XYZ file of C-alpha atoms in Angstrom:
748
model
C 126.134 83.777 73.984
C 128.587 86.467 75.054
C 129.497 88.606 78.571
C 130.683 91.187 77.455
C 128.610 94.549 78.354
C 127.493 95.177 74.991
C 125.097 92.084 75.157
C 124.338 93.042 79.235
C 120.529 95.773 79.785
C 122.215 98.934 78.079
C 122.200 101.070 82.085
C 122.162 104.095 79.893
C 119.356 106.198 82.313
C 116.661 108.018 79.412
C 113.503 106.036 78.078
C 114.341 103.389 75.694
C 114.227 103.631 72.371
C 110.041 103.222 72.056
C 107.685 106.325 70.973
C 105.629 106.327 73.948
C 103.840 109.207 72.022
C 102.126 107.784 69.245
C 101.360 104.542 71.915
C 99.746 106.378 74.483
C 97.481 107.296 71.479
C 95.828 103.879 71.283
C 91.995 102.757 72.937
C 93.153 99.725 75.990
C 90.012 97.564 75.938
C 89.337 94.927 78.633
C 90.118 92.303 76.469
C 93.268 91.616 74.680
C 94.508 93.724 72.639
C 96.468 92.933 69.423
C 99.248 95.516 68.420
C 98.829 95.566 64.087
C 101.953 94.342 64.092
C 103.011 97.384 61.784
C 103.411 99.058 64.827
C 104.396 95.664 67.335
C 108.333 96.996 68.376
C 108.896 92.873 68.418
C 108.158 92.869 64.823
C 109.640 95.712 63.517
C 112.703 94.520 65.382
C 112.983 90.931 64.132
C 112.877 92.810 60.322
C 116.464 94.217 61.258
C 117.727 92.611 63.826
C 120.116 88.414 63.919
C 118.580 87.213 67.569
C 119.948 83.498 66.338
C 123.048 84.602 69.553
C 120.087 84.170 72.029
C 119.391 81.195 70.101
C 115.919 79.318 70.774
C 113.539 80.745 72.710
C 110.017 82.041 73.121
C 107.517 83.589 70.062
C 106.021 85.225 73.191
C 105.822 85.680 77.097
C 102.903 87.132 79.347
C 104.513 88.964 82.058
C 102.202 88.756 84.938
C 104.020 92.229 86.720
C 103.348 95.773 86.572
C 105.382 98.505 86.625
C 108.967 99.029 86.535
C 110.156 95.229 86.444
C 107.709 94.457 83.809
C 108.737 97.526 81.894
C 112.719 95.974 82.276
C 111.262 92.236 80.970
C 109.882 94.054 78.447
C 113.026 95.453 77.749
C 115.038 92.335 77.687
C 112.734 90.252 75.565
C 112.470 92.956 72.397
C 116.633 92.867 72.397
C 116.053 89.104 71.825
C 112.716 89.342 69.379
C 110.180 88.083 71.378
C 106.553 89.641 71.856
C 105.392 90.500 75.111
C 101.841 90.629 77.126
C 101.373 93.151 79.476
C 98.572 92.256 81.819
C 97.716 94.640 83.947
C 94.407 95.931 86.681
C 91.730 98.989 85.745
C 93.478 101.635 87.641
C 96.852 100.061 85.112
C 95.001 101.012 81.864
C 97.701 103.612 80.465
C 100.132 102.311 82.467
C 104.014 102.721 81.401
C 104.823 98.842 80.921
C 101.034 98.458 79.348
C 101.920 100.499 76.347
C 105.527 99.236 76.143
C 104.126 95.837 76.045
C 102.901 94.318 71.955
C 99.407 93.227 74.002
C 97.635 94.165 76.805
C 94.901 92.303 79.171
C 92.971 94.172 81.564
C 93.262 91.030 85.215
C 90.375 92.986 87.613
C 90.252 95.999 89.152
C 92.269 98.000 91.328
C 92.812 95.751 94.337
C 96.008 92.675 93.538
C 93.559 90.350 94.940
C 91.297 91.360 91.785
C 94.041 91.684 89.473
C 97.951 90.578 89.968
C 96.835 87.682 92.007
C 94.168 86.612 90.151
C 95.009 84.031 89.003
C 91.963 82.247 87.148
C 91.840 85.452 85.129
C 96.310 85.574 84.505
C 95.854 81.900 83.098
C 92.629 82.559 80.775
C 95.251 86.429 79.460
C 98.136 83.273 78.725
C 95.026 81.426 76.549
C 93.857 84.145 75.135
C 97.726 86.078 73.947
C 99.037 82.142 73.100
C 101.720 83.203 75.247
C 105.029 80.084 75.473
C 106.322 82.337 79.312
C 105.250 83.034 82.067
C 107.887 86.203 83.616
C 106.881 86.974 87.587
C 108.647 89.750 87.862
C 108.836 90.508 91.468
C 106.040 90.280 94.546
C 102.789 89.075 93.806
C 102.507 85.418 92.018
C 106.539 86.078 91.133
C 107.059 83.029 94.448
C 104.185 81.039 94.610
C 104.350 77.705 94.174
C 100.567 76.858 92.620
C 101.004 79.564 89.984
C 103.636 77.709 88.854
C 101.648 74.292 88.852
C 99.007 75.640 87.356
C 101.102 76.808 84.555
C 102.477 73.599 84.720
C 98.821 72.438 84.302
C 98.854 74.364 80.954
C 101.203 73.677 79.358
C 102.918 76.841 80.366
C 107.007 77.802 80.918
C 107.536 79.509 84.303
C 110.872 81.742 83.761
C 111.662 81.180 87.151
C 112.408 77.933 89.631
C 110.163 74.045 89.525
C 107.294 74.306 91.849
C 108.958 72.014 94.215
C 112.332 74.186 94.493
C 110.300 77.270 95.085
C 108.404 75.669 97.186
C 110.990 74.288 99.427
C 113.054 77.879 99.045
C 110.072 80.153 98.476
C 109.197 79.136 102.200
C 110.859 80.440 104.867
C 110.305 77.580 107.616
C 110.853 74.853 105.228
C 113.952 76.159 103.665
C 116.072 76.832 106.754
C 115.721 72.985 107.866
C 116.977 72.289 103.599
C 120.188 75.112 104.829
C 121.055 73.310 107.844
C 120.370 69.888 105.562
C 122.649 71.415 102.742
C 125.694 72.071 105.561
C 125.082 75.900 105.218
C 125.455 78.353 107.842
C 122.069 78.718 109.804
C 120.797 81.417 112.696
C 119.186 79.999 115.615
C 115.437 79.740 115.616
C 111.956 77.974 115.546
C 111.703 75.801 112.520
C 107.605 75.697 112.332
C 105.093 77.173 111.945
C 103.969 80.385 114.986
C 100.626 78.449 116.646
C 99.324 81.354 117.984
C 100.713 84.861 119.663
C 101.304 81.686 123.004
C 102.634 80.159 120.939
C 105.077 83.140 119.751
C 105.937 83.359 122.810
C 107.150 80.149 124.662
C 109.538 80.295 121.158
C 110.956 83.780 122.066
C 111.574 83.089 125.946
C 113.431 79.972 124.864
C 115.797 81.498 122.396
C 116.250 85.318 124.389
C 115.280 88.251 122.958
C 115.717 90.253 120.817
C 114.036 88.234 118.586
C 112.613 88.568 114.651
C 109.174 87.611 113.607
C 108.727 86.818 110.089
C 106.473 85.967 107.228
C 107.232 81.839 105.968
C 105.730 83.520 102.701
C 107.720 86.534 100.660
C 110.053 88.918 101.437
C 110.337 92.563 101.231
C 110.276 93.329 104.462
C 106.840 92.879 104.451
C 105.133 90.661 108.410
C 108.780 91.284 110.071
C 108.892 92.881 113.270
C 111.468 93.324 115.452
C 111.243 92.296 119.037
C 112.292 93.029 122.696
C 110.228 92.313 125.149
C 106.486 90.375 125.714
C 104.824 92.871 124.639
C 106.133 93.632 121.759
C 106.488 90.128 120.876
C 102.665 90.480 120.888
C 101.897 93.763 119.076
C 104.560 92.239 116.316
C 102.748 88.833 116.552
C 98.818 90.787 115.419
C 101.027 93.441 113.171
C 103.387 90.558 110.763
C 100.318 88.639 111.161
C 98.954 91.208 108.913
C 100.741 92.363 106.490
C 101.478 88.988 105.732
C 98.220 88.054 104.730
C 97.605 91.628 102.861
C 100.896 91.209 101.035
C 100.572 87.163 100.254
C 97.887 85.638 101.084
C 99.389 83.479 103.628
C 99.919 84.286 107.602
C 102.647 82.006 108.414
C 104.870 83.273 110.914
C 108.330 82.116 112.396
C 110.588 82.980 114.543
C 114.830 83.146 114.819
C 117.061 84.615 116.448
C 117.870 88.551 115.569
C 121.147 89.302 115.419
C 122.071 92.266 116.938
C 124.160 95.762 114.727
C 124.700 92.795 111.611
C 125.244 93.585 107.767
C 122.814 92.085 104.312
C 124.806 90.522 102.579
C 123.502 88.715 99.340
C 124.613 86.376 96.685
C 123.055 86.190 93.153
C 122.880 82.825 91.831
C 121.410 81.250 88.533
C 121.449 77.893 87.355
C 120.573 75.784 84.342
C 118.479 72.333 84.423
C 121.659 70.911 83.330
C 123.074 70.604 87.365
C 124.597 74.174 85.963
C 125.125 77.225 89.431
C 127.363 79.925 88.882
C 127.376 82.757 92.093
C 127.778 85.673 91.308
C 129.586 88.379 93.437
C 127.569 89.869 96.373
C 125.529 92.553 96.706
C 125.057 94.744 100.420
C 121.173 95.062 101.441
C 122.182 96.962 105.162
C 120.722 100.057 104.352
C 117.605 99.479 105.252
C 114.175 100.564 106.626
C 111.032 99.329 108.581
C 113.150 95.722 107.178
C 113.504 96.963 103.859
C 116.362 97.339 101.696
C 117.233 101.424 101.215
C 119.952 101.908 98.733
C 122.302 98.613 97.770
C 125.643 98.137 96.504
C 128.366 95.975 95.063
C 130.055 94.501 96.414
C 131.019 95.273 99.487
C 133.477 96.924 101.822
C 133.507 94.380 104.319
C 133.682 91.207 102.368
C 137.450 89.331 101.135
C 137.722 86.852 98.914
C 138.077 84.947 101.062
C 134.608 85.540 102.498
C 133.217 85.193 98.731
C 133.782 82.521 97.551
C 132.611 80.548 101.081
C 129.092 82.271 100.839
C 129.040 81.766 97.130
C 129.853 77.777 97.068
C 127.346 77.626 99.549
C 124.827 78.841 98.715
C 126.008 76.220 94.654
C 125.332 74.133 97.519
C 122.192 74.855 98.536
C 120.927 75.178 95.367
C 121.952 71.650 94.044
C 120.165 69.819 96.847
C 116.342 71.559 95.850
C 117.734 71.791 91.644
C 117.774 74.435 90.621
C 116.964 76.331 87.927
C 116.969 80.181 87.228
C 117.913 83.185 89.110
C 117.583 83.752 92.862
C 119.095 85.223 95.491
C 120.455 83.854 99.183
C 120.106 85.913 101.433
C 122.773 86.096 104.408
C 123.694 87.368 108.299
C 126.911 88.759 108.516
C 129.030 89.935 111.628
C 131.938 91.575 112.119
C 134.107 89.023 112.065
C 132.316 87.602 108.768
C 130.716 85.234 109.691
C 127.460 84.669 108.125
C 124.558 82.559 108.073
C 121.618 81.780 106.264
C 118.678 83.995 106.222
C 116.754 82.932 103.687
C 116.327 82.019 99.782
C 114.312 84.196 96.382
C 113.593 82.112 94.604
C 113.233 85.146 92.139
C 114.368 87.898 89.982
C 115.473 90.108 93.140
C 114.809 94.211 92.824
C 118.150 94.899 93.233
C 119.675 92.858 90.370
C 121.040 96.014 88.255
C 123.946 96.227 90.290
C 125.190 93.191 90.012
C 124.600 93.347 85.468
C 126.565 96.677 86.314
C 129.694 94.745 87.938
C 129.361 91.799 85.454
C 128.123 92.714 82.484
C 125.191 89.877 82.656
C 122.049 90.786 81.738
C 119.684 88.651 84.117
C 116.647 88.900 82.866
C 118.994 87.046 79.561
C 119.869 84.114 81.535
C 116.443 83.181 82.816
C 114.244 83.503 80.015
C 117.478 81.088 78.471
C 117.907 78.483 81.558
C 113.576 77.993 80.999
C 113.824 77.609 77.579
C 116.543 74.902 78.052
C 120.137 76.145 77.429
C 123.047 75.738 79.525
C 124.807 78.210 81.055
C 127.599 79.212 79.474
C 129.711 81.056 80.999
C 132.487 79.169 83.707
C 132.762 79.986 87.265
C 135.902 81.233 86.769
C 134.457 83.511 83.869
C 132.878 85.253 86.735
C 134.794 88.945 86.879
C 133.140 92.317 89.286
C 134.007 95.447 87.043
C 133.829 98.328 88.874
C 131.301 99.536 92.065
C 127.762 99.852 91.504
C 124.749 101.131 93.883
C 121.588 101.244 93.176
C 118.606 104.289 96.144
C 115.111 102.495 95.464
C 112.935 105.769 94.977
C 109.453 105.920 96.390
C 106.912 108.096 96.254
C 107.298 108.607 100.752
C 107.802 111.142 103.462
C 111.381 110.444 104.274
C 110.581 111.952 107.309
C 107.694 109.794 108.432
C 107.883 107.016 106.670
C 104.828 107.377 104.270
C 104.053 106.679 101.361
C 102.288 109.128 99.770
C 100.131 109.427 96.017
C 99.233 111.658 93.792
C 100.588 112.110 90.078
C 103.932 113.095 88.493
C 103.215 116.913 87.232
C 106.775 116.973 86.955
C 109.146 114.373 86.338
C 112.767 113.933 85.003
C 114.346 111.413 85.407
C 118.729 111.829 85.803
C 120.349 110.962 82.447
C 124.651 109.742 82.156
C 126.600 113.488 81.769
C 130.220 111.200 81.527
C 128.887 109.755 77.983
C 130.036 106.444 79.601
C 126.722 105.372 80.764
C 127.413 105.664 84.504
C 123.258 106.501 84.609
C 121.145 103.592 85.285
C 117.005 104.376 85.983
C 115.080 101.612 86.823
C 110.800 102.819 86.265
C 107.235 102.271 85.470
C 106.338 105.613 84.907
C 106.541 108.201 83.034
C 105.647 112.071 83.489
C 101.438 112.436 84.364
C 102.070 109.020 85.434
C 99.759 108.545 88.583
C 101.459 106.810 91.796
C 97.629 105.443 93.507
C 96.732 103.830 96.590
C 96.833 100.099 95.693
C 100.444 99.596 94.702
C 103.527 99.454 95.956
C 105.392 103.689 96.190
C 108.528 102.528 94.255
C 109.188 105.634 91.553
C 111.942 104.354 90.647
C 115.913 102.231 91.074
C 118.328 104.686 90.777
C 121.206 102.606 89.647
C 125.309 104.703 89.035
C 128.952 102.914 88.370
C 132.027 103.764 88.599
C 135.720 102.396 88.591
C 135.655 103.176 91.931
C 132.877 102.995 95.280
C 133.803 106.869 95.747
C 133.271 107.491 91.384
C 130.469 105.513 91.851
C 129.081 107.848 94.961
C 129.432 110.717 93.530
C 127.779 109.425 90.488
C 125.438 109.126 92.274
C 124.910 112.191 94.247
C 125.086 113.566 91.109
C 122.296 112.444 89.870
C 120.079 112.348 92.505
C 120.856 116.962 92.383
C 119.139 115.758 89.057
C 116.103 114.005 89.618
C 113.195 115.908 89.021
C 110.228 114.437 90.282
C 106.969 116.805 91.134
C 103.810 116.732 92.367
C 104.467 112.715 95.045
C 106.956 113.410 98.069
C 109.242 111.391 97.205
C 112.663 110.246 99.549
C 115.082 112.145 98.014
C 115.871 113.692 100.877
C 116.762 110.704 102.762
C 119.012 108.867 99.241
C 121.163 111.968 98.931
C 121.457 112.048 102.848
C 123.194 108.989 103.236
C 125.045 108.822 100.080
C 127.259 111.987 101.568
C 127.836 110.263 105.183
C 130.769 109.919 106.312
C 129.823 107.105 107.553
C 128.543 105.542 104.513
C 131.500 106.702 102.468
C 133.019 104.823 105.193
C 131.895 101.358 104.371
C 131.623 100.432 107.974
C 127.773 100.201 108.652
C 125.293 97.595 109.113
C 121.323 97.262 109.313
C 120.642 99.521 111.807
C 122.117 102.888 109.894
C 119.321 105.071 109.552
C 118.395 103.647 113.969
C 122.121 105.171 115.025
C 122.387 108.132 113.093
C 118.833 109.354 112.742
C 117.497 108.426 116.755
C 114.883 111.024 116.226
C 113.743 109.763 112.829
C 115.130 111.366 109.333
C 114.440 115.739 109.670
C 116.407 116.338 106.279
C 119.180 117.803 105.639
C 121.113 120.601 108.248
C 122.709 122.961 106.763
C 126.282 123.618 107.503
C 128.339 126.276 107.192
C 129.602 125.813 103.552
C 126.090 123.747 102.567
C 124.134 127.455 103.461
C 127.166 129.590 102.017
C 126.886 127.535 98.623
C 123.101 127.670 99.300
C 122.908 131.875 99.448
C 125.172 132.382 96.489
C 123.008 130.577 94.216
C 119.434 131.834 95.839
C 121.267 135.078 94.614
C 122.424 134.577 91.729
C 119.105 132.913 90.224
C 117.472 136.348 91.784
C 120.219 138.445 89.620
C 118.863 136.118 86.616
C 115.434 136.426 87.606
C 115.702 140.528 88.209
C 117.664 140.879 84.935
C 114.992 139.082 83.348
C 112.073 140.694 84.123
C 113.308 143.905 83.439
C 113.880 143.048 79.864
C 110.437 141.683 79.692
C 109.839 145.150 81.198
C 111.123 146.960 78.010
C 112.653 145.025 75.659
C 115.008 142.321 74.845
C 116.748 145.285 73.268
C 116.578 148.339 75.692
C 117.298 146.659 78.257
C 120.773 146.391 76.359
C 121.242 150.249 75.826
C 119.617 150.864 79.523
C 122.599 148.145 80.243
C 124.952 150.315 78.428
C 123.612 153.984 80.183
C 124.022 152.171 83.180
C 120.657 152.054 84.270
C 119.434 148.326 84.148
C 120.157 146.364 88.004
C 124.199 145.243 88.256
C 124.313 145.073 91.458
C 122.382 143.076 93.770
C 122.711 143.327 97.876
C 120.427 140.717 99.288
C 119.266 138.849 102.701
C 119.299 135.450 102.182
C 116.847 133.778 104.369
C 116.921 129.848 104.220
C 114.158 127.945 105.661
C 114.760 125.816 108.734
C 117.905 129.126 109.582
C 117.612 131.293 112.164
C 119.731 134.666 110.996
C 119.285 135.639 107.185
C 122.510 135.021 104.972
C 124.070 138.636 103.853
C 124.825 138.437 99.924
C 125.693 141.162 97.592
C 126.089 139.634 94.008
C 127.577 142.469 90.603
C 127.268 141.691 86.888
C 130.444 142.139 85.947
C 130.176 141.059 81.929
C 130.129 138.026 80.129
C 131.738 135.109 81.204
C 133.132 132.697 77.917
C 130.015 131.035 76.927
C 128.281 134.337 76.263
C 126.350 134.314 79.872
C 126.140 137.483 82.212
C 128.952 136.880 84.038
C 128.703 138.032 88.272
C 130.469 138.329 90.817
C 129.276 137.146 94.589
C 130.394 137.944 97.939
C 128.569 135.756 100.458
C 130.399 134.890 104.285
C 132.222 131.840 105.142
C 133.716 131.367 101.145
C 135.850 133.791 98.830
C 134.425 135.951 95.899
C 133.483 134.707 93.094
C 132.688 134.749 89.666
C 129.817 132.327 87.454
C 128.121 132.844 84.563
C 126.269 129.244 85.566
C 123.108 128.922 82.324
C 120.097 128.786 84.176
C 117.086 129.359 81.711
C 115.026 130.679 83.915
C 112.055 128.832 86.052
C 113.796 125.672 83.840
C 113.823 123.303 86.284
C 117.883 122.940 87.079
C 120.979 125.214 87.992
C 124.482 123.988 87.701
C 127.034 126.118 89.028
C 131.167 124.814 89.628
C 132.401 127.226 93.038
C 136.228 128.270 92.628
C 137.802 124.608 95.326
C 136.042 122.695 92.016
C 132.901 121.703 93.546
C 129.805 121.568 91.249
C 126.195 121.676 92.913
C 122.840 122.012 91.590
C 120.181 123.583 92.962
C 116.323 122.525 91.892
C 114.071 125.306 90.631
C 111.168 123.669 92.185
C 108.193 127.187 92.765
C 108.155 130.832 93.276
C 106.815 132.268 96.587
C 106.014 135.600 97.634
C 109.347 137.177 98.518
C 111.329 134.179 97.387
C 110.953 130.122 95.871
C 111.847 127.351 96.817
C 114.457 124.970 95.697
C 115.612 122.008 96.295
C 119.721 121.336 97.433
C 121.134 118.150 97.997
C 117.837 116.570 98.247
C 116.285 118.768 100.757
C 113.467 121.513 100.409
C 113.838 124.735 101.354
C 112.618 128.083 100.796
C 113.838 131.033 99.930
C 113.081 134.888 100.913
C 115.042 137.558 99.104
C 114.962 140.975 100.972
C 116.502 144.197 100.046
C 118.195 146.689 103.479
C 115.093 147.706 103.940
C 112.897 144.834 103.577
C 115.027 143.028 105.556
C 115.172 145.790 108.561
C 111.519 145.410 108.586
C 110.956 141.606 108.359
C 111.538 141.616 112.319
C 108.312 143.052 113.104
C 106.587 140.727 110.667
C 104.032 138.090 113.293
C 105.047 134.591 113.194
C 101.921 132.287 112.761
C 101.263 130.179 115.163
C 99.995 125.995 114.305
C 97.152 125.215 114.936
C 97.250 122.199 117.676
C 96.113 119.220 115.810
C 96.238 117.601 120.508
C 92.687 116.737 120.233
C 93.019 114.585 116.822
C 93.507 111.585 115.370
C 94.267 112.501 112.051
C 95.553 109.021 109.432
C 98.967 110.496 108.573
C 98.514 108.711 104.677
C 95.448 107.684 101.895
C 94.659 104.357 102.905
C 91.777 101.850 104.666
C 90.949 101.240 107.929
C 92.283 98.121 109.505
C 90.505 97.996 112.901
C 88.943 101.012 115.396
C 90.351 99.940 118.424
C 88.464 102.725 120.415
C 84.685 103.992 121.725
C 83.218 106.887 121.892
C 83.484 107.146 125.996
C 86.976 105.382 126.476
C 89.826 106.823 128.016
C 93.014 106.267 126.776
C 96.639 106.819 128.199
C 98.849 108.362 126.239
C 100.068 105.919 123.105
C 97.530 103.828 124.044
C 96.878 102.359 120.319
C 94.038 103.542 118.553
C 93.350 102.671 115.233
C 95.576 101.142 112.434
C 95.654 102.203 108.773
C 96.969 100.319 106.020
C 98.325 102.048 103.157
C 100.025 100.423 99.691
C 100.763 96.540 101.976
C 101.944 98.102 105.114
C 100.347 98.159 107.820
C 100.788 101.579 110.349
C 99.254 101.542 113.707
C 97.842 105.028 115.176
C 98.282 106.212 118.871
C 97.373 108.954 121.129
C 98.970 111.457 122.004
C 98.340 112.519 124.824
C 95.510 110.793 127.667
C 92.361 111.671 126.682
C 88.843 111.472 126.517
C 87.315 109.953 123.341
C 84.778 112.464 121.881
C 83.949 110.652 118.103
C 84.997 108.244 116.126
C 84.306 109.150 112.466
C 85.665 106.056 110.795
C 85.280 102.197 111.126
C 87.414 99.334 109.881
C 86.899 98.326 106.006
C 86.434 102.541 105.514
C 88.790 104.092 102.898
C 89.884 107.477 104.523
C 92.412 110.459 102.484
C 94.921 112.238 103.883
C 95.027 113.824 106.988
C 91.430 113.344 107.534
C 90.384 113.603 111.049
C 89.045 109.654 112.470
C 89.135 110.297 115.764
C 88.614 113.358 118.037
C 88.897 113.767 122.079
C 87.014 115.540 124.261
C 89.084 119.555 125.004
C 89.859 118.987 128.415
C 92.803 115.841 129.338
C 91.299 113.702 132.090
C 93.684 111.539 134.556
C 93.563 107.949 132.571
C 90.835 105.933 135.188
C 92.137 102.390 133.159
C 94.180 101.920 130.894
C 93.061 100.327 127.411
C 95.014 98.591 125.363
């Protein structure tokens, strides 16, 4: 084994080498599918590569997961010459991980409880395909000790820790007790199971507010609530139990002191079965919303070498205490003075593992497979070095303003790629153009990672990658990601888990153009309009006629425009003049815009293509996404945020002030579903009088529960749904009487 970057996962962003066209043409059935040996990528690799460098591992493994992490594991397995078996639900029959695997087995209907959490069906798939080992990915069964025991009973290797280690550390209550025994710093809290809401209140009073209620099983922010008073404990207890049961099949909760203004920093460890354990450089995961990580980086700006060593050594002590073997992550909360406290241990591969791979050159999935096969770790602690800086942005199909998931089919999907030839961009995804984001599963689209020799370079690479990431068909959170990585506070490295709440106290509203970004956007909009108008002339008269008329001065060559930008009151005057040809053979234009010096550009833009990039005279390169044509303009994405652009000539501009503005219809008499999902509860009935802010229903989607509240006082006129119903986004759930009445009683 080698720690060289060449041995690690390739950091290219494009889809890995595999003919997806050919795989899409295969038929997928409900039983196990054996691909012909000639069509098997693993077979092809085995015929042309020497896999002896990886030692003896397994001939075939089953991946008990879906989406990007299943694709990620398949990627390394193929590198090692191991054949792979994918499992899938009815909804995932044509998913990318199914297409990439050598074999695929349908394990049940779309709901996770009937498919990806269906242990008997998965065990049957293992037996039917002859898989020797199972990689669980993360989520689903990855931290389920009962599943590990079931594998042990049929003689199949679990690529992860032992049943005992998982049971000990996967349970957050037990893990805190063990951490204390291992001399690991711990947070004050109640190390036991919370019996009921009254018990939760009693514990909270003893610890003192604020407190955190969290699921004993699992992680990922599911089943977690912060409470600052008794009322929030009561509501948080109910919601946390609901989410915990939906996500992990276990509704036990624990309560601990909530450390205000902390940083969330974790240590990756890898242990073998021979008593060797390594700790790798830390990852910072403090940019979070609803306790779910949004952006991570490695290493952390907050940690010095002394603290890194202390945290790493405590993580190793904990792992050795429970005889841990495999990859795992010990998470800590760190205060401003670099005091650190054990939070939990995730006994699985972490979502954010790619950034550790970036800065260490170590393929963690490869190490997990080799350890599971009984191999001894080759590298020593002193071999682990930090190479540069890496950042991960979790790209989700969700509304970044409301944090609500979005479903739909990806009508256009183009992942960013390296522009420097340095493998500085990596996309871990499980989708392609045409894939569907389903109501049943986590809405993650991709883990977008960038690397640089310095943190500043990694950030700039991330900005460039986000700007060129084209996603159409679903709402996505790139506007939020782009705004965060551009924020001065993030750039300074001085932030905490409260970053999003503090910087966007009323919620994220998208990029608000400043004078510079507005001038850049207006200038590029003027350029795009000029190029489109020249295109229209060419189509109407033919290319030769255009050239002739151009020579005679009759073709369009100058434009006086007024650019309207959504969210900006005043239109921006922009003058564009065609002045000749640029060095690249493209038409060259001179653009005059208030707020910036006149500049010349010959930016390349194949008309109607999604991306146009312009380098301004100050050296800044700006990429704009062209999304849609509008009646008097177009829709673009600039710095991550979508803007409707209007383009007027002087006459249109003069008349535009007389155009009436359409008022939005009022929805104060209705409760609409904010997203597609299922109704968990309806808390009112016809005739109830409710106060403003009263909880009236709970909707669950993608394993997250969302409480809906009345926006005003009123009387319930009708209830359109009941618990268990599936609803669409914006579907009417509850209707109020037209006239609001003063509540005679308040229903909570």
